[in-house]
mmCIF file of C-alpha atoms in Angstrom:
data_model
loop_
_atom_site.group_PDB
_atom_site.id
_atom_site.type_symbol
_atom_site.label_atom_id
_atom_site.label_comp_id
_atom_site.label_asym_id
_atom_site.label_seq_id
_atom_site.Cartn_x
_atom_site.Cartn_y
_atom_site.Cartn_z
ATOM 1 C CA THR A 20 0.300 1.086 9.535
ATOM 2 C CA GLY A 21 1.134 2.424 12.661
ATOM 3 C CA PHE A 22 1.402 5.984 11.507
ATOM 4 C CA LEU A 23 -2.117 5.414 10.260
ATOM 5 C CA GLU A 24 -4.676 5.611 13.334
ATOM 6 C CA HIS A 25 -7.909 5.676 12.116
ATOM 7 C CA PRO A 26 -11.300 3.764 12.925
ATOM 8 C CA ASN A 27 -11.209 1.714 9.654
ATOM 9 C CA ILE A 28 -7.401 0.971 9.799
ATOM 10 C CA VAL A 29 -6.557 -1.918 12.174
ATOM 11 C CA PRO A 30 -4.028 -0.455 14.926
ATOM 12 C CA VAL A 31 -0.895 -1.806 15.683
ATOM 13 C CA HIS A 32 -0.450 -2.650 19.390
ATOM 14 C CA GLN A 33 3.148 -3.830 19.621
ATOM 15 C CA LEU A 34 6.423 -4.378 17.676
ATOM 16 C CA GLY A 35 9.013 -6.594 18.951
ATOM 17 C CA ARG A 36 11.043 -9.819 17.981
ATOM 18 C CA GLY A 37 10.163 -13.689 18.058
ATOM 19 C CA ASP A 38 12.040 -16.558 19.617
ATOM 20 C CA ASP A 39 13.474 -16.916 16.071
ATOM 21 C CA GLY A 40 14.724 -13.353 15.881
ATOM 22 C CA GLU A 41 12.260 -12.597 13.200
ATOM 23 C CA PRO A 42 10.129 -9.391 13.433
ATOM 24 C CA VAL A 43 6.685 -9.744 15.332
ATOM 25 C CA MET A 44 3.998 -6.975 14.657
ATOM 26 C CA VAL A 45 1.072 -7.520 17.089
ATOM 27 C CA MET A 46 -2.457 -5.802 15.684
ATOM 28 C CA LYS A 47 -5.856 -5.715 17.111
ATOM 29 C CA ARG A 48 -7.689 -8.860 16.389
ATOM 30 C CA VAL A 49 -10.727 -8.402 14.107
ATOM 31 C CA GLU A 50 -13.219 -11.151 12.927
ATOM 32 C CA GLY A 51 -15.312 -11.135 9.896
ATOM 33 C CA VAL A 52 -14.960 -11.869 6.019
ATOM 34 C CA SER A 53 -13.245 -10.212 3.252
ATOM 35 C CA TRP A 54 -15.377 -7.617 1.129
ATOM 36 C CA SER A 55 -14.921 -9.998 -1.948
ATOM 37 C CA GLU A 56 -16.538 -12.770 -0.196
ATOM 38 C CA LEU A 57 -19.832 -10.833 -0.177
ATOM 39 C CA THR A 58 -19.383 -9.094 -3.564
ATOM 40 C CA LEU A 59 -19.138 -12.782 -4.982
ATOM 41 C CA GLY A 60 -21.102 -14.601 -2.678
ATOM 42 C CA ALA A 61 -24.928 -13.808 -2.867
ATOM 43 C CA GLU A 62 -25.735 -16.699 -0.595
ATOM 44 C CA HIS A 63 -22.821 -16.178 1.822
ATOM 45 C CA PRO A 64 -23.842 -16.647 5.530
ATOM 46 C CA HIS A 65 -22.362 -13.534 6.556
ATOM 47 C CA TRP A 66 -25.415 -11.460 4.855
ATOM 48 C CA ASP A 67 -27.867 -13.265 7.570
ATOM 49 C CA VAL A 68 -24.939 -12.055 10.228
ATOM 50 C CA LEU A 69 -25.436 -8.449 9.193
ATOM 51 C CA GLY A 70 -29.000 -8.454 8.618
ATOM 52 C CA VAL A 71 -28.701 -6.392 5.308
ATOM 53 C CA GLN A 72 -31.729 -5.761 3.235
ATOM 54 C CA ASP A 73 -30.647 -3.539 0.794
ATOM 55 C CA ARG A 74 -27.411 -4.806 -0.502
ATOM 56 C CA LEU A 75 -26.493 -2.230 -3.051
ATOM 57 C CA ARG A 76 -26.939 0.318 -0.167
ATOM 58 C CA PHE A 77 -24.692 -1.855 2.122
ATOM 59 C CA HIS A 78 -21.936 -2.057 -0.331
ATOM 60 C CA LEU A 79 -21.970 1.547 -1.261
ATOM 61 C CA GLU A 80 -21.641 2.462 2.776
ATOM 62 C CA VAL A 81 -18.658 0.223 2.937
ATOM 63 C CA PHE A 82 -17.011 1.746 -0.027
ATOM 64 C CA THR A 83 -17.628 5.200 1.652
ATOM 65 C CA GLN A 84 -15.960 4.112 4.613
ATOM 66 C CA VAL A 85 -13.037 2.759 2.235
ATOM 67 C CA CYS A 86 -12.826 6.291 1.016
ATOM 68 C CA HIS A 87 -12.395 7.445 4.650
ATOM 69 C CA ALA A 88 -9.612 5.689 5.391
ATOM 70 C CA LEU A 89 -7.709 6.491 1.896
ATOM 71 C CA HIS A 90 -8.624 9.955 2.626
ATOM 72 C CA PHE A 91 -6.815 10.094 5.651
ATOM 73 C CA ALA A 92 -3.806 7.995 4.681
ATOM 74 C CA HIS A 93 -3.600 10.478 1.595
ATOM 75 C CA SER A 94 -3.891 13.452 4.384
ATOM 76 C CA ARG A 95 -0.533 11.987 5.728
ATOM 77 C CA GLY A 96 1.340 11.508 2.531
ATOM 78 C CA VAL A 97 0.464 7.546 2.236
ATOM 79 C CA VAL A 98 -0.951 5.677 -0.971
ATOM 80 C CA HIS A 99 -2.461 2.075 -0.388
ATOM 81 C CA ARG A 100 -1.340 0.919 -4.108
ATOM 82 C CA ASP A 101 -3.255 -2.268 -3.616
ATOM 83 C CA ILE A 102 -6.965 -1.464 -2.622
ATOM 84 C CA LYS A 103 -9.499 -4.002 -3.755
ATOM 85 C CA PRO A 104 -12.198 -5.846 -2.060
ATOM 86 C CA GLU A 105 -10.107 -8.926 -0.611
ATOM 87 C CA ASN A 106 -8.372 -6.383 1.258
ATOM 88 C CA VAL A 107 -11.177 -4.889 3.086
ATOM 89 C CA MET A 108 -12.624 -6.799 6.126
ATOM 90 C CA ILE A 109 -16.237 -6.581 7.152
ATOM 91 C CA GLY A 110 -16.750 -7.468 10.679
ATOM 92 C CA HIS A 111 -19.631 -9.177 12.555
ATOM 93 C CA PHE A 112 -21.443 -5.908 13.285
ATOM 94 C CA GLY A 113 -20.688 -4.022 9.921
ATOM 95 C CA GLU A 114 -17.232 -2.583 10.827
ATOM 96 C CA VAL A 115 -15.037 -1.833 7.897
ATOM 97 C CA TYR A 116 -11.197 -2.240 7.888
ATOM 98 C CA VAL A 117 -8.839 -1.415 5.072
ATOM 99 C CA LEU A 118 -6.208 -4.317 5.200
ATOM 100 C CA ASP A 119 -2.721 -4.646 3.634
ATOM 101 C CA TRP A 120 -0.583 -1.854 3.768
ATOM 102 C CA GLY A 121 2.318 -3.816 2.892
ATOM 103 C CA LEU A 122 2.684 -2.040 -0.464
ATOM 104 C CA ALA A 123 1.857 1.440 1.165
ATOM 105 C CA LEU A 124 4.220 4.335 -0.214
ATOM 106 C CA ARG A 125 4.950 7.283 1.292
ATOM 107 C CA LEU A 126 4.987 10.022 -1.490
ATOM 108 C CA ASP A 127 7.884 11.941 -0.032
ATOM 109 C CA LYS A 128 9.695 8.455 -0.039
ATOM 110 C CA ARG A 129 9.043 7.690 -3.845
ATOM 111 C CA ALA A 130 12.666 8.312 -5.184
ATOM 112 C CA GLU A 131 13.915 5.942 -2.399
ATOM 113 C CA ALA A 132 11.279 2.863 -3.353
ATOM 114 C CA PRO A 133 12.473 0.064 -5.443
ATOM 115 C CA LEU A 134 11.503 0.484 -9.011
ATOM 116 C CA ASN A 135 9.639 -2.787 -9.644
ATOM 117 C CA ILE A 136 6.200 -2.881 -10.307
ATOM 118 C CA VAL A 137 3.810 -3.679 -7.730
ATOM 119 C CA GLY A 138 -0.135 -4.252 -7.202
ATOM 120 C CA THR A 139 -2.713 -6.336 -8.391
ATOM 121 C CA PRO A 140 -3.206 -6.301 -12.218
ATOM 122 C CA ALA A 141 -6.997 -6.652 -11.995
ATOM 123 C CA PHE A 142 -7.377 -3.296 -10.504
ATOM 124 C CA MET A 143 -4.082 -1.624 -11.217
ATOM 125 C CA ALA A 144 -3.807 2.093 -12.596
ATOM 126 C CA PRO A 145 -1.791 2.443 -15.804
ATOM 127 C CA GLU A 146 0.566 4.686 -13.976
ATOM 128 C CA MET A 147 1.874 1.970 -11.827
ATOM 129 C CA LEU A 148 3.207 0.042 -14.670
ATOM 130 C CA ASP A 149 5.821 2.974 -14.545
ATOM 131 C CA GLY A 150 7.067 2.405 -11.105
ATOM 132 C CA PRO A 151 6.760 4.448 -7.842
ATOM 133 C CA ALA A 152 7.572 7.647 -9.278
ATOM 134 C CA SER A 153 4.472 8.234 -11.001
ATOM 135 C CA VAL A 154 1.951 7.060 -8.132
ATOM 136 C CA THR A 155 -0.066 9.699 -6.486
ATOM 137 C CA GLU A 156 -3.102 9.976 -4.578
ATOM 138 C CA ARG A 157 -5.305 9.863 -7.725
ATOM 139 C CA THR A 158 -3.542 6.234 -8.263
ATOM 140 C CA ASP A 159 -5.421 5.201 -5.117
ATOM 141 C CA VAL A 160 -8.716 6.878 -6.638
ATOM 142 C CA TYR A 161 -8.165 4.355 -9.620
ATOM 143 C CA LEU A 162 -7.828 1.522 -7.379
ATOM 144 C CA ALA A 163 -10.828 2.571 -5.242
ATOM 145 C CA ALA A 164 -13.034 3.168 -8.512
ATOM 146 C CA ALA A 165 -11.661 -0.180 -9.843
ATOM 147 C CA THR A 166 -12.842 -2.031 -6.679
ATOM 148 C CA LEU A 167 -16.307 -0.168 -6.900
ATOM 149 C CA HIS A 168 -16.499 -1.588 -10.478
ATOM 150 C CA GLU A 169 -16.284 -5.304 -8.960
ATOM 151 C CA VAL A 170 -18.896 -4.777 -6.301
ATOM 152 C CA LEU A 171 -21.179 -3.631 -8.965
ATOM 153 C CA THR A 172 -20.472 -6.097 -11.838
ATOM 154 C CA ALA A 173 -18.943 -9.119 -9.619
ATOM 155 C CA THR A 174 -15.792 -8.930 -12.262
ATOM 156 C CA PRO A 175 -12.440 -7.190 -11.979
ATOM 157 C CA ARG A 176 -11.800 -4.224 -13.801
ATOM 158 C CA HIS A 177 -9.126 -5.710 -16.204
ATOM 159 C CA VAL A 178 -9.687 -9.472 -17.206
ATOM 160 C CA GLY A 179 -7.859 -11.609 -19.584
ATOM 161 C CA ASP A 180 -6.974 -14.898 -20.609
ATOM 162 C CA THR A 181 -3.141 -14.229 -20.280
ATOM 163 C CA LEU A 182 -1.032 -11.591 -18.103
ATOM 164 C CA GLU A 183 -0.276 -9.784 -21.339
ATOM 165 C CA THR A 184 -4.061 -9.495 -21.881
ATOM 166 C CA VAL A 185 -4.889 -7.982 -18.243
ATOM 167 C CA LEU A 186 -1.867 -5.648 -18.322
ATOM 168 C CA GLY A 187 -2.868 -4.505 -22.086
ATOM 169 C CA SER A 188 -6.384 -3.523 -20.392
ATOM 170 C CA VAL A 189 -4.330 -1.528 -17.583
ATOM 171 C CA LEU A 190 -2.588 0.328 -20.496
ATOM 172 C CA THR A 191 -5.386 1.358 -22.191
ATOM 173 C CA SER A 192 -7.775 1.623 -19.388
ATOM 174 C CA ALA A 193 -10.675 2.066 -22.184
ATOM 175 C CA PRO A 194 -14.075 3.199 -20.612
ATOM 176 C CA VAL A 195 -16.570 -0.097 -20.110
ATOM 177 C CA ARG A 196 -20.005 -0.230 -21.116
ATOM 178 C CA TYR A 197 -22.006 -1.212 -18.194
ATOM 179 C CA SER A 198 -25.358 -3.305 -18.404
ATOM 180 C CA ASP A 199 -28.625 -1.636 -17.871
ATOM 181 C CA ASP A 200 -28.652 -3.021 -14.171
ATOM 182 C CA VAL A 201 -25.726 -0.602 -12.909
ATOM 183 C CA PRO A 202 -26.900 2.734 -12.058
ATOM 184 C CA GLU A 203 -25.935 5.329 -14.925
ATOM 185 C CA GLU A 204 -24.473 7.970 -12.058
ATOM 186 C CA LEU A 205 -22.186 4.834 -10.551
ATOM 187 C CA ALA A 206 -21.312 3.774 -14.016
ATOM 188 C CA ALA A 207 -20.079 7.187 -14.981
ATOM 189 C CA LEU A 208 -18.387 7.445 -11.523
ATOM 190 C CA CYS A 209 -16.592 3.990 -12.300
ATOM 191 C CA ASN A 210 -15.698 5.107 -15.917
ATOM 192 C CA ALA A 211 -14.349 8.526 -14.484
ATOM 193 C CA GLY A 212 -12.639 7.327 -11.665
ATOM 194 C CA THR A 213 -10.642 4.530 -13.781
ATOM 195 C CA SER A 214 -9.625 7.278 -16.287
ATOM 196 C CA HIS A 215 -6.420 6.617 -18.239
ATOM 197 C CA ASP A 216 -5.615 10.276 -17.527
ATOM 198 C CA PRO A 217 -5.076 10.812 -13.587
ATOM 199 C CA GLY A 218 -6.325 14.323 -14.465
ATOM 200 C CA ARG A 219 -9.693 13.313 -15.514
ATOM 201 C CA ARG A 220 -10.269 11.286 -12.249
ATOM 202 C CA PRO A 221 -12.135 12.648 -9.303
ATOM 203 C CA GLU A 222 -9.383 14.905 -7.560
ATOM 204 C CA SER A 223 -9.568 12.987 -4.050
ATOM 205 C CA ALA A 224 -10.846 10.002 -2.357
ATOM 206 C CA LEU A 225 -13.149 12.482 -0.458
ATOM 207 C CA ALA A 226 -14.702 13.659 -3.991
ATOM 208 C CA LEU A 227 -15.190 10.004 -4.749
ATOM 209 C CA ARG A 228 -16.962 9.350 -1.245
ATOM 210 C CA LEU A 229 -19.230 12.408 -1.744
ATOM 211 C CA ALA A 230 -20.338 11.333 -5.091
ATOM 212 C CA VAL A 231 -21.557 8.067 -3.905
ATOM 213 C CA GLU A 232 -23.035 10.006 -0.958
ATOM 214 C CA GLU A 233 -24.792 12.211 -3.233
ATOM 215 C CA PHE A 234 -26.082 8.964 -5.221
ATOM 216 C CA LEU A 235 -27.469 7.486 -2.300
ATOM 217 C CA GLU A 236 -29.455 10.549 -1.475
ATOM 218 C CA HIS A 237 -30.839 10.886 -4.952
ATOM 219 C CA ARG A 238 -31.566 7.101 -4.840
ATOM 220 C CA GLY A 239 -33.392 7.334 -1.615
ATOM 221 C CA SER A 240 -35.743 10.270 -2.777
ATOM 222 C CA ILE A 241 -36.434 7.989 -5.999
ATOM 223 C CA LEU A 242 -37.536 5.162 -3.838
ATOM 224 C CA LEU A 243 -39.803 7.110 -1.841
ATOM 225 C CA ALA A 244 -41.208 8.937 -4.941
ATOM 226 C CA ASP A 245 -41.908 4.965 -6.530
ATOM 227 C CA GLU A 246 -43.250 4.097 -3.371
ATOM 228 C CA ALA A 247 -45.811 7.219 -3.165
#
């Protein structure tokens, strides 16, 4: 985390040991709510604090900030491996922080990483089931697209009554048929981003961000035309 100095990543101020000898990490104090609280809570009081009028635009602008953080981390050879709305904090003034880099992996250290499977099954990319050797930057692209899916639908990308069912969904990563209230461009982007084949996903977090920004430009033109 200390290696990733970026406006959308909480900085580390100091490392040390507590009175009990255990390691202590002092980070910047940030106050706000997790993105998941806003995604799933239409009546959450933080909406009033933020003064948001256009919630879809707000969510998409938060998403672009998440992509900024990921693109920066990837430029440093680091992948997060646990992107989800719960791990994004929204401050009182709209600040966006990508939290919980505890599962982050340096790509040049993949061979030394434990072979256990890590991550959150509801958002997990299929190659994560093979262990760290198969993880790339496009794994985070999948996780980001799965996060966008939850933002748009208020449901996780992978659901099921049992862990086996959820992991089966992870393994197949079949395209989702979205309802009409999800904009077609964003639905296509989510399906592309969560493709089973990493080669079919947007090539980077930057590409994912630019696609969302392009949609926002189109949407603004369409709204302007409708008002006219």
